[in-house]
Coordinates of C-alpha atoms and ligand atoms in Angstrom, one line a residue:
X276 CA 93.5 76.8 56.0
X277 CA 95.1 77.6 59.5
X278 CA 93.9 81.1 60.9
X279 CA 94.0 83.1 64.2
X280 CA 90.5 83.6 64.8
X281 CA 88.8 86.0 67.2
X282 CA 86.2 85.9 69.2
X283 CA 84.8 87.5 72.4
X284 CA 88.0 88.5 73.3
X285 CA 89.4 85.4 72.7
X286 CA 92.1 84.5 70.5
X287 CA 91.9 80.5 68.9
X288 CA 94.2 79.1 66.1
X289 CA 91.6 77.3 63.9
X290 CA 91.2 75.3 60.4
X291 CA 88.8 77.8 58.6
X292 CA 87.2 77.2 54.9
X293 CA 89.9 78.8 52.0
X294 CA 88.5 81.7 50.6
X295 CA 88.3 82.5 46.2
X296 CA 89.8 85.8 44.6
X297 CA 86.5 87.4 43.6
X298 CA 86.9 89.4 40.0
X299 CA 90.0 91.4 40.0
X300 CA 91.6 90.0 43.4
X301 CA 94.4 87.6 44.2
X302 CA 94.7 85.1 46.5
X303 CA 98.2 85.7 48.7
X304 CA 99.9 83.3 50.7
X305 CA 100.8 84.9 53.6
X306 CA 104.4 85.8 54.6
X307 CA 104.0 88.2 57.4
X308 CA 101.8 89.7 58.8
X309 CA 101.8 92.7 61.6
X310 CA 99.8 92.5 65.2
X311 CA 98.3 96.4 65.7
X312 CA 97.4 98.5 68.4
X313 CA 93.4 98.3 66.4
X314 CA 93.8 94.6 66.9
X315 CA 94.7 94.5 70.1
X316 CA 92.3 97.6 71.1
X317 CA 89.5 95.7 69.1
X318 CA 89.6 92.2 70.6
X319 CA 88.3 94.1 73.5
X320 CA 86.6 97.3 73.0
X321 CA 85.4 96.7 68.7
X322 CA 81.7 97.2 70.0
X323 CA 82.5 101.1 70.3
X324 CA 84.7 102.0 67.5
X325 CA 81.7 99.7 64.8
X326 CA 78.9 102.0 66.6
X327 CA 81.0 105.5 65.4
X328 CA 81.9 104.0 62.1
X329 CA 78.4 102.8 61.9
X330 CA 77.4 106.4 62.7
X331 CA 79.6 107.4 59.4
X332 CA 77.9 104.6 57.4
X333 CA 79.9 101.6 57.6
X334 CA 78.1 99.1 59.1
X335 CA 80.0 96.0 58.9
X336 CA 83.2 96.8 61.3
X337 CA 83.7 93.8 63.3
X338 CA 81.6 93.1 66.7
X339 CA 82.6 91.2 69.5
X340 CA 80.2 88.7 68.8
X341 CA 81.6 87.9 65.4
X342 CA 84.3 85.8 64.3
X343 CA 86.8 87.5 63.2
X344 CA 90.2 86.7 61.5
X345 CA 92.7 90.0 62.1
X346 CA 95.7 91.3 60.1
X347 CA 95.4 94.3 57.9
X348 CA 99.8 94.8 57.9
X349 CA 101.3 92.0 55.5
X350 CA 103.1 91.2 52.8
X351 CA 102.3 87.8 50.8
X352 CA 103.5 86.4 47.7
X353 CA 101.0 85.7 44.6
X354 CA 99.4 82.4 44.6
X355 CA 96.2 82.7 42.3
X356 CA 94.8 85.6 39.9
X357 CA 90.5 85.5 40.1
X358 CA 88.7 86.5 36.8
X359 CA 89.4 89.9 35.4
X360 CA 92.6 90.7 36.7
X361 CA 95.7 92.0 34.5
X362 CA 98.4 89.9 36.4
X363 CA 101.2 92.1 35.9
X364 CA 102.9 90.3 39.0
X365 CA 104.2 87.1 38.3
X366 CA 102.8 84.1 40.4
X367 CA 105.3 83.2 43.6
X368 CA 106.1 87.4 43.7
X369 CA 106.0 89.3 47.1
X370 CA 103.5 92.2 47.0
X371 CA 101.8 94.1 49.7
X372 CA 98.1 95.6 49.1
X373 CA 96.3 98.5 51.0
X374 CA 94.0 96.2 53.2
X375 CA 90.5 96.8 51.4
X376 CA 88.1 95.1 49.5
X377 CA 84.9 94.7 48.1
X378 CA 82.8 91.5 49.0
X379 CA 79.8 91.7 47.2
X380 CA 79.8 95.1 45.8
X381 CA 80.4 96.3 49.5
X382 CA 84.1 97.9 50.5
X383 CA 85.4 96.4 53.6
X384 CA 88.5 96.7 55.6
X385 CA 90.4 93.5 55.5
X386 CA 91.0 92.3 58.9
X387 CA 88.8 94.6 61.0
X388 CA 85.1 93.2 59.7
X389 CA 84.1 89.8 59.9
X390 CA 83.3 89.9 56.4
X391 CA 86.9 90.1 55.2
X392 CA 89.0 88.1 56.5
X393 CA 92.8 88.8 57.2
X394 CA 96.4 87.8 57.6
X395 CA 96.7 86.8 61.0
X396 CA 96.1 83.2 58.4
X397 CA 97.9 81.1 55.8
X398 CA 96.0 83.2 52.8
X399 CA 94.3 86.2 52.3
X400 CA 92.8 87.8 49.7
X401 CA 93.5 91.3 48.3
X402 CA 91.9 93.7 45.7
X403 CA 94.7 93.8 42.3
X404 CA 94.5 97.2 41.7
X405 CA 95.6 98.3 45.4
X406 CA 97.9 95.5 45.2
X407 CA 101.7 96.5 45.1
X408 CA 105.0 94.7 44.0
X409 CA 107.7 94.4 46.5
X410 CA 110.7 96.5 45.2
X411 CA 114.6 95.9 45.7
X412 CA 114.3 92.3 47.2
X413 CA 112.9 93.8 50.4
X414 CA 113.1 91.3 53.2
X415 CA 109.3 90.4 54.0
X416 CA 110.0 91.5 57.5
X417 CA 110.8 95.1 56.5
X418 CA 107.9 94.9 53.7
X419 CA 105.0 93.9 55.9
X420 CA 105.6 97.1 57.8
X421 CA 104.9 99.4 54.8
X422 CA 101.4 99.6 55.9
X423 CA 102.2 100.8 59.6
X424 CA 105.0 102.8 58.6
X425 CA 102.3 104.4 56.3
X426 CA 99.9 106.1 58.6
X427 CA 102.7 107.8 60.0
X428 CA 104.2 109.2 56.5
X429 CA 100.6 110.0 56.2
X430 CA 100.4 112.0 59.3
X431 CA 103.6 114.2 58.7
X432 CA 101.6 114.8 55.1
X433 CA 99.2 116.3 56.5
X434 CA 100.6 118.3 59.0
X435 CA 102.4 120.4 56.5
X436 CA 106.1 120.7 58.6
X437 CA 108.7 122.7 57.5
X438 CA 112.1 121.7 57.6
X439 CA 113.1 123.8 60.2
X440 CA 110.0 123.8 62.0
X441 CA 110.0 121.7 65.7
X442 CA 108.1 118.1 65.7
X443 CA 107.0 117.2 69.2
X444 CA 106.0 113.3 69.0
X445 CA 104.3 112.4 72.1
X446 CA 104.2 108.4 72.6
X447 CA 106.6 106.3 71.1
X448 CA 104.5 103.0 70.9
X449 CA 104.4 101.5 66.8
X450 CA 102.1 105.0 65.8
X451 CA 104.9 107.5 67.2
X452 CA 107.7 105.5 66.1
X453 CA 106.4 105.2 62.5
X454 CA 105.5 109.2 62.5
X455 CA 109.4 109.6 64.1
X456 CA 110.7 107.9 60.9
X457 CA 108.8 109.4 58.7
X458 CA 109.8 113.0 60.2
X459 CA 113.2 111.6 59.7
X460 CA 112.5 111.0 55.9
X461 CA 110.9 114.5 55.9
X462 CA 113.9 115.6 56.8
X463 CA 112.6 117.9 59.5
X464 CA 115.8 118.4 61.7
X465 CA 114.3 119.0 65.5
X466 CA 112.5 116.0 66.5
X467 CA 111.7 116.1 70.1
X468 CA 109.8 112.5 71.5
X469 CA 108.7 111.7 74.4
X470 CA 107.4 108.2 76.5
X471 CA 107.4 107.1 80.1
X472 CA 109.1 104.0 79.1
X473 CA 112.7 103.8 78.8
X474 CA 112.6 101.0 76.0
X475 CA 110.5 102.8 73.8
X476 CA 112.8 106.3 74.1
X477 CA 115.5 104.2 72.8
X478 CA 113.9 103.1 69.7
X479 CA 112.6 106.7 69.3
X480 CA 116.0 108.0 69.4
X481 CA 117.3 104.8 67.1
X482 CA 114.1 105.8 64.6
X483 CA 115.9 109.8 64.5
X484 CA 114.8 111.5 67.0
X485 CA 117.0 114.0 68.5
X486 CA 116.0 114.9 71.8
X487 CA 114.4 112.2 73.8
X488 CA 112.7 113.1 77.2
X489 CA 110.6 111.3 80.0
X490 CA 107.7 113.1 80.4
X491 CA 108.1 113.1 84.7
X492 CA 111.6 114.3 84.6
X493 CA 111.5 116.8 81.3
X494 CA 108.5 118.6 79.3
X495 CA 108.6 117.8 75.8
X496 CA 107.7 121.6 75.4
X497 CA 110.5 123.0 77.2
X498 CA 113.3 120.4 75.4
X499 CA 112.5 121.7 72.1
X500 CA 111.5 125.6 73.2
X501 CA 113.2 127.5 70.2
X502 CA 111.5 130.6 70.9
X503 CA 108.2 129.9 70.6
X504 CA 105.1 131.5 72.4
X505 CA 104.1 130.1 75.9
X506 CA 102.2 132.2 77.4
X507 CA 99.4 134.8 76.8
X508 CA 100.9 138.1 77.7
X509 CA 103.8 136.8 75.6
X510 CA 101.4 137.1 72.9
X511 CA 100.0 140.2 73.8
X512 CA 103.5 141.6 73.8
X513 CA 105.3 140.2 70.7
X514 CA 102.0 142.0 68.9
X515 CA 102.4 145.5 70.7
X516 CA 106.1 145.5 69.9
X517 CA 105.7 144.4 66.2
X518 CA 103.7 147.4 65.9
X519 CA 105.7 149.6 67.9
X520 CA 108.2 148.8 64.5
X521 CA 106.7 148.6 62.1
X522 CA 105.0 152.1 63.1
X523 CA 108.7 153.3 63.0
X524 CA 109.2 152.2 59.5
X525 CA 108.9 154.9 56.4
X526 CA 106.1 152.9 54.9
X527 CA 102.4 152.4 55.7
X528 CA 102.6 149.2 58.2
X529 CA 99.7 147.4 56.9
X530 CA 101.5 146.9 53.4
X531 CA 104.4 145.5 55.5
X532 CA 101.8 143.2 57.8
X533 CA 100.3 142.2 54.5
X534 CA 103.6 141.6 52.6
X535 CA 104.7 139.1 55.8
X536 CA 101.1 137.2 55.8
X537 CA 101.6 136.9 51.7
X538 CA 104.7 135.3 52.8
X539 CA 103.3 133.1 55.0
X540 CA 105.1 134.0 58.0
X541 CA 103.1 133.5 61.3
X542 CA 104.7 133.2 64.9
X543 CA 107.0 130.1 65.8
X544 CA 105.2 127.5 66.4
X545 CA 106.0 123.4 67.2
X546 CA 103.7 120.7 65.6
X547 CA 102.7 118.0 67.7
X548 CA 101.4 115.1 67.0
X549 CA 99.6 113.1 69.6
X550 CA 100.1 109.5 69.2
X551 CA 99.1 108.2 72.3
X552 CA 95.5 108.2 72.4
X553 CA 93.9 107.8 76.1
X554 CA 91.5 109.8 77.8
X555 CA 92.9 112.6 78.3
X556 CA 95.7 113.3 76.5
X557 CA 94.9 115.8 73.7
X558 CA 93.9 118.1 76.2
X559 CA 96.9 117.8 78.1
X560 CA 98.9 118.4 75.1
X561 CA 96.3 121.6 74.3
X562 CA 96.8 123.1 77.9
X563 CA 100.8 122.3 77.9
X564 CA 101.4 122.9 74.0
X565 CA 102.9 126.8 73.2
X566 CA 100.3 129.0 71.7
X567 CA 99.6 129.2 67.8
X568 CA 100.7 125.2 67.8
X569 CA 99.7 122.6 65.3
X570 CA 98.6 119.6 66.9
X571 CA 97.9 116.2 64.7
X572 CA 95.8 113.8 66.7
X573 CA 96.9 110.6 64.6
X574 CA 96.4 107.9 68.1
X575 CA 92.9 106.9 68.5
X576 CA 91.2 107.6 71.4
X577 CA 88.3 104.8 72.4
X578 CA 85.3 106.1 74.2
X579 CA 84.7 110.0 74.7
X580 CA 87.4 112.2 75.5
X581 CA 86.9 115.9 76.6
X582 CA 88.8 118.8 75.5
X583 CA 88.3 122.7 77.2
X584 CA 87.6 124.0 73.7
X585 CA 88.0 127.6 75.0
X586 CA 91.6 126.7 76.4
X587 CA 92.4 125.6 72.6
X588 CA 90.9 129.1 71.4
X589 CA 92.7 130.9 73.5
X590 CA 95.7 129.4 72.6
X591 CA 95.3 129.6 68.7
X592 CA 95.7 125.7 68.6
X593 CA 95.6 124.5 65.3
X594 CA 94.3 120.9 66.0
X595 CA 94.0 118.2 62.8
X596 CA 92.8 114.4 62.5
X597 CA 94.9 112.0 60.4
X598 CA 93.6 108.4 59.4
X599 CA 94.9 106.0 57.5
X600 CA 97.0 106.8 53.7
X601 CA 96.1 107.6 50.1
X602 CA 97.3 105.1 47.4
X603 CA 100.2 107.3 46.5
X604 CA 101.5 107.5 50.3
X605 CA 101.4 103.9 50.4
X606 CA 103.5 103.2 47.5
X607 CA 105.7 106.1 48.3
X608 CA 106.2 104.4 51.8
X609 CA 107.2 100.9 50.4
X610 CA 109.6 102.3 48.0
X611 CA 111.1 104.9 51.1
X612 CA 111.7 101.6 52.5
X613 CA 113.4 99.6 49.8
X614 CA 115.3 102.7 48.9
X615 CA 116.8 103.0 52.5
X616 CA 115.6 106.5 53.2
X617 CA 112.9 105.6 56.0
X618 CA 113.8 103.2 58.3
X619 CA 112.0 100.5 60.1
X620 CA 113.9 98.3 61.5
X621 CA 114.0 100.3 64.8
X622 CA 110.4 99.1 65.5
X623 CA 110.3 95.2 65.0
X624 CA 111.2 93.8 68.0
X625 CA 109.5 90.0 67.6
X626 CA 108.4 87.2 65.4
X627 CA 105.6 84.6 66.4
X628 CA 103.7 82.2 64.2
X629 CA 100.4 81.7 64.3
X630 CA 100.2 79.2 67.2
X631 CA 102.0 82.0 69.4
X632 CA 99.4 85.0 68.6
X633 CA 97.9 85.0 72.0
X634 CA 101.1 84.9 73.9
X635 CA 101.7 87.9 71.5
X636 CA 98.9 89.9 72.5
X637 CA 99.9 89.6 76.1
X638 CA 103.6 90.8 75.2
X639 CA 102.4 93.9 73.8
X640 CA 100.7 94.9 76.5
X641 CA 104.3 95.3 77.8
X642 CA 105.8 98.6 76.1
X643 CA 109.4 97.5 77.8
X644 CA 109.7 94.4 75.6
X645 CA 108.0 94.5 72.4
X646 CA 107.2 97.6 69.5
X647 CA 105.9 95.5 66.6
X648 CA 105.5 91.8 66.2
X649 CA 105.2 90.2 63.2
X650 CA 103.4 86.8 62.4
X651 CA 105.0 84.2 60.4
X652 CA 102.6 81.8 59.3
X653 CA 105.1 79.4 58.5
X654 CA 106.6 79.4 62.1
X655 CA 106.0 77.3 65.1
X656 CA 107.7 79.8 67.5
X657 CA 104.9 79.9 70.3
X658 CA 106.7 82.6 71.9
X659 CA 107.4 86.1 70.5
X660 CA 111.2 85.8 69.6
X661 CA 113.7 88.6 68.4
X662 CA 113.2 88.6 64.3
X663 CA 116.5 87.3 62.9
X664 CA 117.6 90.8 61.3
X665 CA 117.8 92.4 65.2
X666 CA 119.7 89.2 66.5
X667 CA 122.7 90.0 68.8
X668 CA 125.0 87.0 68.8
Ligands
ZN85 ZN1 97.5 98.8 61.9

């Protein structure tokens, strides 16, 4: 079969042997399938991010040395049940699967280790029981994005917002965008975002968000200021005169302090979430960031990055890693999809088939012309071209 096949940085289209559905996996043709940041940041730098994951004991993320067929984002359609599977989805369905799978007893991720391959191809193959039927005659376009669109319902999971409590989204590449929409769905109402680039603060505001700034002209911070804590003697203060109250009241104050933590109440605070991931930038966000905020670091940072640990202390910073999704947020984001109540249509800006990968890569690089391109297998478009569904005429 036709793949995209990487190696050494370089990006060849090439006839590579068909691969079998082990027991309990399916063989999927492949309908689209998503070009990442990690595949972009992996072609060239994979040798660092397999020696930290090798460090956590997985040992067989791809190496620049390997060859290596991408894609971990895609939708397929059924083509052939292996042994032992239940086949609930019928043969010539669309489906989209959480990209991992074990080759000989061993999990891998699917499209990020030589040892399984992915969708940048004509087939892949996925496990059945993280396999997922496509609901509501989703378009494949808006499908293959589940899995994107997933790490970033993931990240507002875990950062436990409120409502009514600020999100600050800084970078609006496919990562912020996808945590934007997701906020949306949340239903948080004050989302600030911010990017240098002027393209990529328009599909943040087209994804929800409410206030859009560049970052040289406007701080995020001070755009969505709603009374929160930025600076130390603030601090200092807002605590001498809740006790100068409560000391007034009729009651013992530490029943009333007590009552209010039971509650939950703590100072306003914003949560940020850092989707950027250079040198750099977290501790940027720590030093400008109110006090008492929660920052989510969901962009991945290559190499070592350094953060003044005692500025973060200081400053109460409540700082939290996010990777990947669970099952349930996976499934949960397809069917937010199909149902209409997360969009992502905001971030597909391009189709390419397979032929056109490497002219893809190079687009990316551009943030004024491209969010997310999706490969069509079936295509001959050596060009990234505007997806029919965001076609002016
Ligand atoms: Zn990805």
């Amino acid at each position: 079969m036709k793949a995209v096949v990487c190696r050494g940085e370089q990006l060849d289209v090439a006839d590579i042997p068909g691969i079998q559905p082990g027991h309990g996996q399916v063989l999927l043709n492949v309908v689209r399938c998503g070009i990442c940041g990690s595949d972009i940041h992996a072609r060239h730098h994979c040798d660092e991010l397999a020696d930290v994951l090798s460090e956590i004991g997985y040992g067989d993320f791809m190496r620049s040395d390997q060859r290596v067929v991408f894609g971990h984002e895609f939708c397929g359609e059924v083509a052939e049940y292996g042994p032992g599977c239940r086949k609930r989805t019928a043969t010539g369905s669309h489906v989209v699967a959480l990209p991992l799978i074990r080759r000989d007893g061993e999990p891998h991720a699917i499209g990020l280790s030589a040892k399984a391959p992915g969708a940048y191809a004509e087939q892949v193959v996925v496990e059945e029981s993280l396999m997922l039927p496509v609901p509501n005659a989703l378009p494949p376009d808006l499908s293959a994005l589940t899995e994107p669109m997933a790490i970033g319902w993931h990240a507002v999971q875990r950062s436990e917002i409120g409502k009514r409590d600020v999100a600050m989204v800084i970078g609006c590449g496919p990562i912020g965008l996808a945590v934007i929409g997701a906020l949306k769905a949340r239903g948080v109402r004050t989302i600030v975002a911010s990017d240098f680039s002027a393209a990529r603060r328009e599909l943040a505001s087209r994804c929800g968000a409410e206030i859009v700034v560049d970052p040289v002209h406007q701080s995020p911070y001070e755009a969505g200021d709603r009374g929160h804590v930025n600076a130390l003697p603030a601090a200092i203060d807002l605590l001498i005169s809740t006790m100068e109250k409560l000391q007034r009241l009729p009651v013992p104050w530490q029943h009333v302090w007590r009552a209010v933590d039971t509650l939950g109440i703590k100072p306003k605070h914003p949560v940020i979430f850092e989707c950027v991931g250079m040198p750099g930038v977290l501790d940027g966000v720590i030093a400008s960031a109110p006090l008492f905020s929660r920052v989510i670091g969901v962009g991945v940072c290559m190499g070592e990055d350094r953060i003044r640990s005692s500025m973060a202390i200081n400053k109460e910073i409540d700082l939290r890693f996010v990777v990947g999704y669970t099952p349930l947020e996976f499934r949960d984001t397809l069917h937010m999809i199909a149902d209409g109540k997360l969009d992502a249509r905001p971030l597909l800006t391009g189709l390419v088939g397979l032929d056109g990968v490497a002219a893809a890569f190079d687009a990316l690089a551009k943030p004024e012309q491209h969010a997310k391109i999706l490969i069509d297998p079936q295509s001959h478009a050596a060009q990234p071209a505007p997806p029919p569904s965001q076609r002016t005429t």
